[in-house]
Amino acid sequence: MRTRPLKVALLGCGVVGSEVARIMTTHADDLAARIGAPVELAGVAVRRPSKVREGIDPALVTTDATALVKRGDIDVVVEVIGGIEPARTLITTAFEHGASVVSANKALLAQDGAALHAAAGQHGKDLYYEAAVAGAIPLIRPLRESLAGDKVNRVLGIVNGTTNFILDKMDSTGAGYQEALDEATALGYAEADPTADVEGFDAAAKAAILAGIAFHTRVRLDDVYREGMTEVTAADFRSATEMGCTIKLLAICERARDGASVTARVHPAMIPLSHPLASVRGAYNAVFVESDAAGQLMFYGPGAGGSPTASAVLGDLVAVCRNRLNGTTGPGESAYADLTVSSMGEVVTRYHISLDVADKPGVLAQVATVFAEHGVSIDTVRQQGKDGEASLVVVTHRASDASLTGTVEALRKLDTVRGVASIMRVEGE
Ligand code: HSE
């Protein structure tokens, strides 16, 4: 074994960074044996230097992250500060000064992954980011390496623990969205400002990363259709139960049936209780992958938290250090397929639509005609009437999102349709 240690600079020492430092210390011998050389924490960049950080030598702590990545003797920079800047500049500066990078930064990777990969390639360095998607769950490397010989057709996942906790609570207790969110906040699952989670931004960034790797095609954050889950109601869960389904916030990356294009989207959807994703409870994440040769695979585990995320970071650190010792790099960006990323209008799926309508002769025929005129085939209709008004639940066969949108617009114009109570996609069948 080489005795000269590989030097690691840690950018950020919060929930994840402090766990990375702790595991690097407590597992030092194992890590050295697995890598073939010891790893040494050579510097820790933080915002608040006065904070006491157990197990970290205060002499290593600095507020000057730029100077740390420019030192020239750093082998690997571990970036766990998150956000776009200064993380982006620090990562590119690290490459310029000879370091490889391990990052947990989904927002940055989703927005600027191509440029960061290009910078890594230009300098002959590694960029690994297993921790950016679904915490501890191995996904990036299985898609990038283990499935490199297969053809992935679909990635369907629960990649946000906060929203899964809320939806699971609504499902199991009948609570409304706000009540379930309040509980998630009280228990520390939801942040004080939960927007990134509940509006689907966090999941959309992860979908962009997964789709890009799965389909060997650049998928930008802007390519991902996004709907949050704040409008999901207790009534939606009752409808889902009647259908033998539950509701999950899903990230769905799909190859079109003709193979020529792909789509990526995040939205709440009904899935049958028989689907493996339906049984993912609490704040857990799971990703279901469908490929030509392997068939169906499911990856399951904790998608957030200091220790689980640090596990993914450490796995990358070991891989990058091994590459470094061998004078090589791992796989870089693979975007050769360059498939068209289609818009949401071209997505084809089933829909569950709840309408409030007048309960009088001809209304059902009127509504059915609108669906027919837009080429949307109805699978089932269920009506419950009371005092001249009725609630009509229509479940469609597979139709394009554009056709469904046209249908709903036309339905809203009917005098007999008092309102469209909810529209929910039905997935996983
Ligand atoms: N906020 C995310 C979640 C974890 O709730 O899953 C970090 O991506």
mmCIF file of C-alpha atoms in Angstrom, residues 74-397:
data_model
loop_
_atom_site.group_PDB
_atom_site.id
_atom_site.type_symbol
_atom_site.label_atom_id
_atom_site.label_comp_id
_atom_site.label_asym_id
_atom_site.label_seq_id
_atom_site.Cartn_x
_atom_site.Cartn_y
_atom_site.Cartn_z
ATOM 1 C CA ILE A 74 -5.526 18.427 -3.044
ATOM 2 C CA ASP A 75 -6.438 15.129 -4.721
ATOM 3 C CA VAL A 76 -10.192 15.196 -4.202
ATOM 4 C CA VAL A 77 -12.564 18.038 -3.397
ATOM 5 C CA VAL A 78 -15.786 16.946 -1.726
ATOM 6 C CA GLU A 79 -18.460 19.577 -2.316
ATOM 7 C CA VAL A 80 -21.410 19.403 0.069
ATOM 8 C CA ILE A 81 -22.351 23.069 0.302
ATOM 9 C CA GLY A 82 -25.187 22.872 -2.249
ATOM 10 C CA GLY A 83 -26.681 25.644 -4.384
ATOM 11 C CA ILE A 84 -25.304 27.050 -7.625
ATOM 12 C CA GLU A 85 -22.696 29.564 -6.478
ATOM 13 C CA PRO A 86 -20.082 29.478 -5.090
ATOM 14 C CA ALA A 87 -20.216 25.685 -5.607
ATOM 15 C CA ARG A 88 -19.928 25.900 -9.413
ATOM 16 C CA THR A 89 -16.889 28.164 -9.377
ATOM 17 C CA LEU A 90 -15.228 26.142 -6.622
ATOM 18 C CA ILE A 91 -15.691 22.893 -8.569
ATOM 19 C CA THR A 92 -14.292 24.281 -11.814
ATOM 20 C CA THR A 93 -11.408 25.870 -9.890
ATOM 21 C CA ALA A 94 -10.728 22.496 -8.266
ATOM 22 C CA PHE A 95 -10.415 20.844 -11.705
ATOM 23 C CA GLU A 96 -8.113 23.633 -12.890
ATOM 24 C CA HIS A 97 -5.869 23.016 -9.891
ATOM 25 C CA GLY A 98 -5.582 19.283 -10.334
ATOM 26 C CA ALA A 99 -8.306 17.845 -8.086
ATOM 27 C CA SER A 100 -11.134 15.464 -8.876
ATOM 28 C CA VAL A 101 -14.536 16.258 -7.414
ATOM 29 C CA VAL A 102 -17.210 14.393 -5.495
ATOM 30 C CA SER A 103 -20.406 16.407 -5.200
ATOM 31 C CA ALA A 104 -23.843 15.967 -3.647
ATOM 32 C CA ASN A 105 -25.211 18.998 -5.467
ATOM 33 C CA LYS A 106 -28.324 18.025 -7.441
ATOM 34 C CA ALA A 107 -29.358 21.568 -8.325
ATOM 35 C CA LEU A 108 -25.958 22.345 -9.807
ATOM 36 C CA LEU A 109 -25.633 19.014 -11.627
ATOM 37 C CA ALA A 110 -29.139 19.347 -13.084
ATOM 38 C CA GLN A 111 -28.485 22.887 -14.245
ATOM 39 C CA ASP A 112 -24.850 22.777 -15.315
ATOM 40 C CA GLY A 113 -23.930 19.101 -15.491
ATOM 41 C CA ALA A 114 -22.763 19.293 -19.102
ATOM 42 C CA ALA A 115 -20.383 22.195 -18.466
ATOM 43 C CA LEU A 116 -19.010 20.593 -15.297
ATOM 44 C CA HIS A 117 -18.427 17.276 -17.073
ATOM 45 C CA ALA A 118 -16.689 19.172 -19.869
ATOM 46 C CA ALA A 119 -14.436 20.916 -17.353
ATOM 47 C CA ALA A 120 -13.617 17.608 -15.651
ATOM 48 C CA GLY A 121 -12.836 16.001 -19.018
ATOM 49 C CA GLN A 122 -10.710 18.924 -20.137
ATOM 50 C CA HIS A 123 -8.517 18.556 -17.060
ATOM 51 C CA GLY A 124 -8.584 14.751 -17.027
ATOM 52 C CA LYS A 125 -10.346 14.600 -13.667
ATOM 53 C CA ASP A 126 -13.317 12.761 -12.193
ATOM 54 C CA LEU A 127 -16.720 14.213 -11.351
ATOM 55 C CA TYR A 128 -18.805 11.809 -9.241
ATOM 56 C CA TYR A 129 -22.175 12.634 -7.670
ATOM 57 C CA GLU A 130 -23.941 9.553 -6.371
ATOM 58 C CA ALA A 131 -25.220 11.536 -3.371
ATOM 59 C CA ALA A 132 -27.012 14.067 -5.579
ATOM 60 C CA VAL A 133 -29.917 11.697 -6.259
ATOM 61 C CA ALA A 134 -31.775 9.772 -3.564
ATOM 62 C CA GLY A 135 -29.182 9.955 -0.792
ATOM 63 C CA ALA A 136 -27.688 6.597 0.066
ATOM 64 C CA ILE A 137 -29.381 4.664 -2.727
ATOM 65 C CA PRO A 138 -26.917 3.531 -5.392
ATOM 66 C CA LEU A 139 -28.441 4.816 -8.633
ATOM 67 C CA ILE A 140 -25.960 6.881 -10.594
ATOM 68 C CA ARG A 141 -23.345 4.159 -10.762
ATOM 69 C CA PRO A 142 -25.821 1.321 -11.433
ATOM 70 C CA LEU A 143 -27.211 3.360 -14.335
ATOM 71 C CA ARG A 144 -23.842 4.627 -15.539
ATOM 72 C CA GLU A 145 -21.862 1.401 -15.087
ATOM 73 C CA SER A 146 -23.862 -1.729 -14.171
ATOM 74 C CA LEU A 147 -26.524 -1.070 -16.835
ATOM 75 C CA ALA A 148 -24.096 0.356 -19.395
ATOM 76 C CA GLY A 149 -24.620 -2.699 -21.597
ATOM 77 C CA ASP A 150 -28.407 -2.593 -21.414
ATOM 78 C CA LYS A 151 -31.052 -0.231 -22.795
ATOM 79 C CA VAL A 152 -33.022 1.607 -20.141
ATOM 80 C CA ASN A 153 -36.554 2.468 -21.195
ATOM 81 C CA ARG A 154 -38.061 3.899 -18.076
ATOM 82 C CA VAL A 155 -37.048 5.279 -14.701
ATOM 83 C CA LEU A 156 -39.971 5.756 -12.330
ATOM 84 C CA GLY A 157 -39.146 6.961 -8.875
ATOM 85 C CA ILE A 158 -40.035 8.447 -5.546
ATOM 86 C CA VAL A 159 -37.005 10.703 -5.144
ATOM 87 C CA ASN A 160 -38.217 13.111 -2.493
ATOM 88 C CA GLY A 161 -38.634 11.891 1.048
ATOM 89 C CA THR A 162 -40.430 14.952 2.425
ATOM 90 C CA THR A 163 -43.285 14.694 -0.045
ATOM 91 C CA ASN A 164 -43.478 10.934 0.327
ATOM 92 C CA PHE A 165 -43.812 11.377 4.070
ATOM 93 C CA ILE A 166 -46.655 13.896 3.574
ATOM 94 C CA LEU A 167 -48.502 11.794 0.987
ATOM 95 C CA ASP A 168 -48.079 8.645 3.053
ATOM 96 C CA LYS A 169 -49.512 10.471 6.076
ATOM 97 C CA MET A 170 -52.490 11.684 4.022
ATOM 98 C CA ASP A 171 -53.057 8.157 2.760
ATOM 99 C CA SER A 172 -52.813 6.395 6.100
ATOM 100 C CA THR A 173 -54.712 8.928 8.244
ATOM 101 C CA GLY A 174 -57.086 10.695 5.836
ATOM 102 C CA ALA A 175 -55.413 14.009 6.758
ATOM 103 C CA GLY A 176 -55.459 16.974 4.383
ATOM 104 C CA TYR A 177 -52.292 18.372 2.819
ATOM 105 C CA GLN A 178 -51.752 21.181 5.349
ATOM 106 C CA GLU A 179 -52.227 18.925 8.366
ATOM 107 C CA ALA A 180 -49.766 16.379 6.979
ATOM 108 C CA LEU A 181 -47.269 19.118 6.080
ATOM 109 C CA ASP A 182 -47.499 20.530 9.612
ATOM 110 C CA GLU A 183 -46.669 17.128 11.037
ATOM 111 C CA ALA A 184 -43.760 16.717 8.609
ATOM 112 C CA THR A 185 -42.445 20.123 9.707
ATOM 113 C CA ALA A 186 -42.840 19.334 13.405
ATOM 114 C CA LEU A 187 -40.929 16.071 12.955
ATOM 115 C CA GLY A 188 -38.150 17.767 10.986
ATOM 116 C CA TYR A 189 -38.914 16.071 7.652
ATOM 117 C CA ALA A 190 -40.032 19.305 5.991
ATOM 118 C CA GLU A 191 -37.975 22.478 6.018
ATOM 119 C CA ALA A 192 -39.396 25.787 7.288
ATOM 120 C CA ASP A 193 -39.788 26.754 3.629
ATOM 121 C CA PRO A 194 -40.843 23.492 1.994
ATOM 122 C CA THR A 195 -41.236 24.950 -1.527
ATOM 123 C CA ALA A 196 -38.344 23.046 -3.146
ATOM 124 C CA ASP A 197 -39.815 19.755 -1.987
ATOM 125 C CA VAL A 198 -43.591 20.241 -2.226
ATOM 126 C CA GLU A 199 -43.482 22.096 -5.548
ATOM 127 C CA GLY A 200 -41.346 19.350 -7.069
ATOM 128 C CA PHE A 201 -38.181 21.397 -7.781
ATOM 129 C CA ASP A 202 -35.969 18.974 -5.836
ATOM 130 C CA ALA A 203 -37.442 15.951 -7.622
ATOM 131 C CA ALA A 204 -37.217 17.686 -11.012
ATOM 132 C CA ALA A 205 -33.469 18.244 -10.572
ATOM 133 C CA LYS A 206 -33.049 14.557 -9.740
ATOM 134 C CA ALA A 207 -35.203 13.559 -12.729
ATOM 135 C CA ALA A 208 -32.996 15.609 -15.067
ATOM 136 C CA ILE A 209 -29.873 13.876 -13.753
ATOM 137 C CA LEU A 210 -31.379 10.377 -13.931
ATOM 138 C CA ALA A 211 -32.851 10.887 -17.411
ATOM 139 C CA GLY A 212 -29.546 12.182 -18.772
ATOM 140 C CA ILE A 213 -27.640 9.151 -17.521
ATOM 141 C CA ALA A 214 -30.338 6.585 -18.333
ATOM 142 C CA PHE A 215 -30.839 7.734 -21.928
ATOM 143 C CA HIS A 216 -27.293 8.927 -22.777
ATOM 144 C CA THR A 217 -28.851 12.249 -23.682
ATOM 145 C CA ARG A 218 -28.474 15.686 -22.213
ATOM 146 C CA VAL A 219 -31.602 16.494 -20.213
ATOM 147 C CA ARG A 220 -31.694 19.966 -18.726
ATOM 148 C CA LEU A 221 -33.702 21.035 -15.735
ATOM 149 C CA ASP A 222 -35.893 23.134 -18.058
ATOM 150 C CA ASP A 223 -36.741 19.985 -20.028
ATOM 151 C CA VAL A 224 -38.422 18.455 -17.001
ATOM 152 C CA TYR A 225 -42.154 19.058 -16.668
ATOM 153 C CA ARG A 226 -42.952 19.805 -13.027
ATOM 154 C CA GLU A 227 -46.108 19.874 -10.934
ATOM 155 C CA GLY A 228 -45.994 19.964 -7.153
ATOM 156 C CA MET A 229 -48.243 18.076 -4.772
ATOM 157 C CA THR A 230 -49.831 20.943 -2.823
ATOM 158 C CA GLU A 231 -53.178 20.511 -4.603
ATOM 159 C CA VAL A 232 -53.559 16.842 -3.683
ATOM 160 C CA THR A 233 -56.577 16.491 -1.397
ATOM 161 C CA ALA A 234 -58.007 13.947 0.998
ATOM 162 C CA ALA A 235 -60.760 13.462 -1.635
ATOM 163 C CA ASP A 236 -58.098 12.482 -4.190
ATOM 164 C CA PHE A 237 -56.910 9.783 -1.797
ATOM 165 C CA ARG A 238 -60.481 8.523 -1.373
ATOM 166 C CA SER A 239 -60.771 8.306 -5.183
ATOM 167 C CA ALA A 240 -57.411 6.546 -5.345
ATOM 168 C CA THR A 241 -58.529 4.019 -2.749
ATOM 169 C CA GLU A 242 -61.682 3.291 -4.770
ATOM 170 C CA MET A 243 -59.431 2.603 -7.770
ATOM 171 C CA GLY A 244 -57.154 0.283 -5.767
ATOM 172 C CA CYS A 245 -54.412 2.922 -5.951
ATOM 173 C CA THR A 246 -52.433 5.326 -3.804
ATOM 174 C CA ILE A 247 -50.920 8.695 -4.730
ATOM 175 C CA LYS A 248 -47.187 9.361 -4.979
ATOM 176 C CA LEU A 249 -45.117 12.269 -6.248
ATOM 177 C CA LEU A 250 -43.283 10.546 -9.077
ATOM 178 C CA ALA A 251 -40.275 11.421 -11.189
ATOM 179 C CA ILE A 252 -40.826 9.675 -14.514
ATOM 180 C CA CYS A 253 -38.213 9.495 -17.248
ATOM 181 C CA GLU A 254 -39.374 7.578 -20.316
ATOM 182 C CA ARG A 255 -38.233 6.613 -23.752
ATOM 183 C CA ALA A 256 -41.078 6.998 -26.297
ATOM 184 C CA ARG A 257 -42.336 3.743 -27.777
ATOM 185 C CA ASP A 258 -40.695 4.529 -31.144
ATOM 186 C CA GLY A 259 -37.404 5.005 -29.261
ATOM 187 C CA ALA A 260 -36.719 8.358 -30.934
ATOM 188 C CA SER A 261 -37.424 10.685 -28.040
ATOM 189 C CA VAL A 262 -37.571 10.833 -24.267
ATOM 190 C CA THR A 263 -39.548 12.751 -21.674
ATOM 191 C CA ALA A 264 -38.913 13.655 -18.058
ATOM 192 C CA ARG A 265 -41.582 14.812 -15.667
ATOM 193 C CA VAL A 266 -42.473 15.184 -11.998
ATOM 194 C CA HIS A 267 -46.057 15.222 -10.767
ATOM 195 C CA PRO A 268 -48.386 13.488 -8.347
ATOM 196 C CA ALA A 269 -49.927 10.356 -9.795
ATOM 197 C CA MET A 270 -52.072 7.432 -8.801
ATOM 198 C CA ILE A 271 -50.296 4.100 -8.833
ATOM 199 C CA PRO A 272 -51.859 0.700 -8.203
ATOM 200 C CA LEU A 273 -51.350 -0.703 -4.712
ATOM 201 C CA SER A 274 -49.840 -3.757 -6.390
ATOM 202 C CA HIS A 275 -46.944 -1.690 -7.785
ATOM 203 C CA PRO A 276 -43.740 -1.951 -5.697
ATOM 204 C CA LEU A 277 -43.544 1.853 -5.405
ATOM 205 C CA ALA A 278 -46.918 1.926 -3.639
ATOM 206 C CA SER A 279 -45.389 0.272 -0.592
ATOM 207 C CA VAL A 280 -42.643 2.879 -0.173
ATOM 208 C CA ARG A 281 -43.664 4.505 3.082
ATOM 209 C CA GLY A 282 -42.604 7.488 5.158
ATOM 210 C CA ALA A 283 -39.590 9.468 3.994
ATOM 211 C CA TYR A 284 -38.043 6.584 2.059
ATOM 212 C CA ASN A 285 -37.121 6.854 -1.619
ATOM 213 C CA ALA A 286 -37.287 4.179 -4.293
ATOM 214 C CA VAL A 287 -36.547 4.093 -7.977
ATOM 215 C CA PHE A 288 -37.969 1.538 -10.372
ATOM 216 C CA VAL A 289 -35.916 0.988 -13.536
ATOM 217 C CA GLU A 290 -37.145 -0.878 -16.609
ATOM 218 C CA SER A 291 -34.632 -2.000 -19.201
ATOM 219 C CA ASP A 292 -34.551 -4.306 -22.224
ATOM 220 C CA ALA A 293 -32.363 -7.075 -20.853
ATOM 221 C CA ALA A 294 -32.542 -6.735 -17.073
ATOM 222 C CA GLY A 295 -36.297 -6.217 -16.981
ATOM 223 C CA GLN A 296 -37.552 -4.501 -13.853
ATOM 224 C CA LEU A 297 -35.226 -3.405 -11.040
ATOM 225 C CA MET A 298 -36.026 -1.507 -7.879
ATOM 226 C CA PHE A 299 -33.608 0.519 -5.770
ATOM 227 C CA TYR A 300 -34.874 1.399 -2.305
ATOM 228 C CA GLY A 301 -33.576 3.177 0.776
ATOM 229 C CA PRO A 302 -33.112 6.421 2.675
ATOM 230 C CA GLY A 303 -32.986 9.325 0.248
ATOM 231 C CA ALA A 304 -31.740 12.004 2.616
ATOM 232 C CA GLY A 305 -30.053 12.617 5.953
ATOM 233 C CA GLY A 306 -26.457 13.126 7.004
ATOM 234 C CA SER A 307 -25.320 9.560 7.375
ATOM 235 C CA PRO A 308 -27.047 8.029 4.320
ATOM 236 C CA THR A 309 -25.889 10.866 2.076
ATOM 237 C CA ALA A 310 -22.364 10.612 3.498
ATOM 238 C CA SER A 311 -22.396 6.896 2.641
ATOM 239 C CA ALA A 312 -22.905 7.783 -1.023
ATOM 240 C CA VAL A 313 -20.221 10.489 -0.835
ATOM 241 C CA LEU A 314 -17.737 8.064 0.723
ATOM 242 C CA GLY A 315 -18.443 5.454 -1.955
ATOM 243 C CA ASP A 316 -17.613 8.036 -4.603
ATOM 244 C CA LEU A 317 -14.546 9.143 -2.677
ATOM 245 C CA VAL A 318 -13.178 5.601 -2.652
ATOM 246 C CA ALA A 319 -13.857 5.180 -6.388
ATOM 247 C CA VAL A 320 -12.262 8.508 -7.282
ATOM 248 C CA CYS A 321 -9.221 7.820 -5.090
ATOM 249 C CA ARG A 322 -8.758 4.413 -6.720
ATOM 250 C CA ASN A 323 -8.930 6.025 -10.165
ATOM 251 C CA ARG A 324 -6.422 8.600 -9.037
ATOM 252 C CA LEU A 325 -3.949 5.971 -7.850
ATOM 253 C CA ASN A 326 -4.363 4.086 -11.126
ATOM 254 C CA GLY A 327 -3.806 7.279 -13.091
ATOM 255 C CA THR A 328 -7.185 6.936 -14.738
ATOM 256 C CA THR A 329 -10.684 8.391 -14.552
ATOM 257 C CA GLY A 330 -14.127 6.821 -14.399
ATOM 258 C CA PRO A 331 -16.816 7.276 -17.043
ATOM 259 C CA GLY A 332 -17.583 10.877 -17.910
ATOM 260 C CA GLU A 333 -20.762 12.270 -19.396
ATOM 261 C CA SER A 334 -22.378 10.011 -21.982
ATOM 262 C CA ALA A 335 -24.699 12.056 -24.198
ATOM 263 C CA TYR A 336 -23.940 10.388 -27.533
ATOM 264 C CA ALA A 337 -27.551 9.225 -28.131
ATOM 265 C CA ASP A 338 -28.644 12.868 -28.291
ATOM 266 C CA LEU A 339 -32.343 11.977 -28.310
ATOM 267 C CA THR A 340 -35.014 14.638 -28.615
ATOM 268 C CA VAL A 341 -36.451 15.575 -25.239
ATOM 269 C CA SER A 342 -40.170 15.949 -25.943
ATOM 270 C CA SER A 343 -42.539 18.235 -24.127
ATOM 271 C CA MET A 344 -45.246 17.160 -21.722
ATOM 272 C CA GLY A 345 -47.909 17.343 -24.449
ATOM 273 C CA GLU A 346 -46.437 14.225 -26.013
ATOM 274 C CA VAL A 347 -46.491 12.143 -22.852
ATOM 275 C CA VAL A 348 -49.018 9.326 -23.114
ATOM 276 C CA THR A 349 -50.683 7.998 -19.985
ATOM 277 C CA ARG A 350 -54.046 7.351 -18.323
ATOM 278 C CA TYR A 351 -56.044 9.970 -16.448
ATOM 279 C CA HIS A 352 -58.475 10.090 -13.549
ATOM 280 C CA ILE A 353 -60.692 13.168 -13.817
ATOM 281 C CA SER A 354 -63.283 14.294 -11.252
ATOM 282 C CA LEU A 355 -65.949 16.685 -12.529
ATOM 283 C CA ASP A 356 -68.775 18.458 -10.742
ATOM 284 C CA VAL A 357 -71.709 18.452 -13.136
ATOM 285 C CA ALA A 358 -75.427 19.137 -13.315
ATOM 286 C CA ASP A 359 -77.393 15.946 -12.814
ATOM 287 C CA LYS A 360 -79.877 16.046 -15.694
ATOM 288 C CA PRO A 361 -80.552 14.161 -18.929
ATOM 289 C CA GLY A 362 -77.866 14.440 -21.608
ATOM 290 C CA VAL A 363 -74.995 15.619 -19.389
ATOM 291 C CA LEU A 364 -73.133 12.328 -19.507
ATOM 292 C CA ALA A 365 -73.549 12.225 -23.292
ATOM 293 C CA GLN A 366 -72.240 15.810 -23.576
ATOM 294 C CA VAL A 367 -69.194 15.019 -21.453
ATOM 295 C CA ALA A 368 -68.506 11.781 -23.331
ATOM 296 C CA THR A 369 -68.726 13.655 -26.649
ATOM 297 C CA VAL A 370 -66.016 16.098 -25.542
ATOM 298 C CA PHE A 371 -63.686 13.212 -24.719
ATOM 299 C CA ALA A 372 -64.470 11.574 -28.089
ATOM 300 C CA GLU A 373 -63.900 14.808 -30.011
ATOM 301 C CA HIS A 374 -60.390 15.024 -28.571
ATOM 302 C CA GLY A 375 -59.573 11.395 -29.290
ATOM 303 C CA VAL A 376 -59.521 10.435 -25.609
ATOM 304 C CA SER A 377 -61.059 7.021 -25.005
ATOM 305 C CA ILE A 378 -62.971 6.528 -21.753
ATOM 306 C CA ASP A 379 -62.268 3.403 -19.715
ATOM 307 C CA THR A 380 -64.729 3.825 -16.831
ATOM 308 C CA VAL A 381 -67.266 6.402 -15.626
ATOM 309 C CA ARG A 382 -68.671 6.610 -12.144
ATOM 310 C CA GLN A 383 -71.394 9.040 -11.137
ATOM 311 C CA GLN A 384 -72.807 9.973 -7.789
ATOM 312 C CA GLY A 385 -75.716 12.419 -7.805
ATOM 313 C CA LYS A 386 -77.373 14.513 -5.116
ATOM 314 C CA ASP A 387 -79.944 17.333 -5.330
ATOM 315 C CA GLY A 388 -79.596 17.953 -9.080
ATOM 316 C CA GLU A 389 -75.790 18.048 -8.942
ATOM 317 C CA ALA A 390 -73.434 15.124 -9.465
ATOM 318 C CA SER A 391 -69.843 14.169 -9.170
ATOM 319 C CA LEU A 392 -68.562 12.389 -12.250
ATOM 320 C CA VAL A 393 -65.345 10.425 -12.212
ATOM 321 C CA VAL A 394 -63.906 9.522 -15.596
ATOM 322 C CA VAL A 395 -60.911 7.230 -16.014
ATOM 323 C CA THR A 396 -59.440 7.231 -19.517
ATOM 324 C CA HIS A 397 -57.410 4.819 -21.564
#
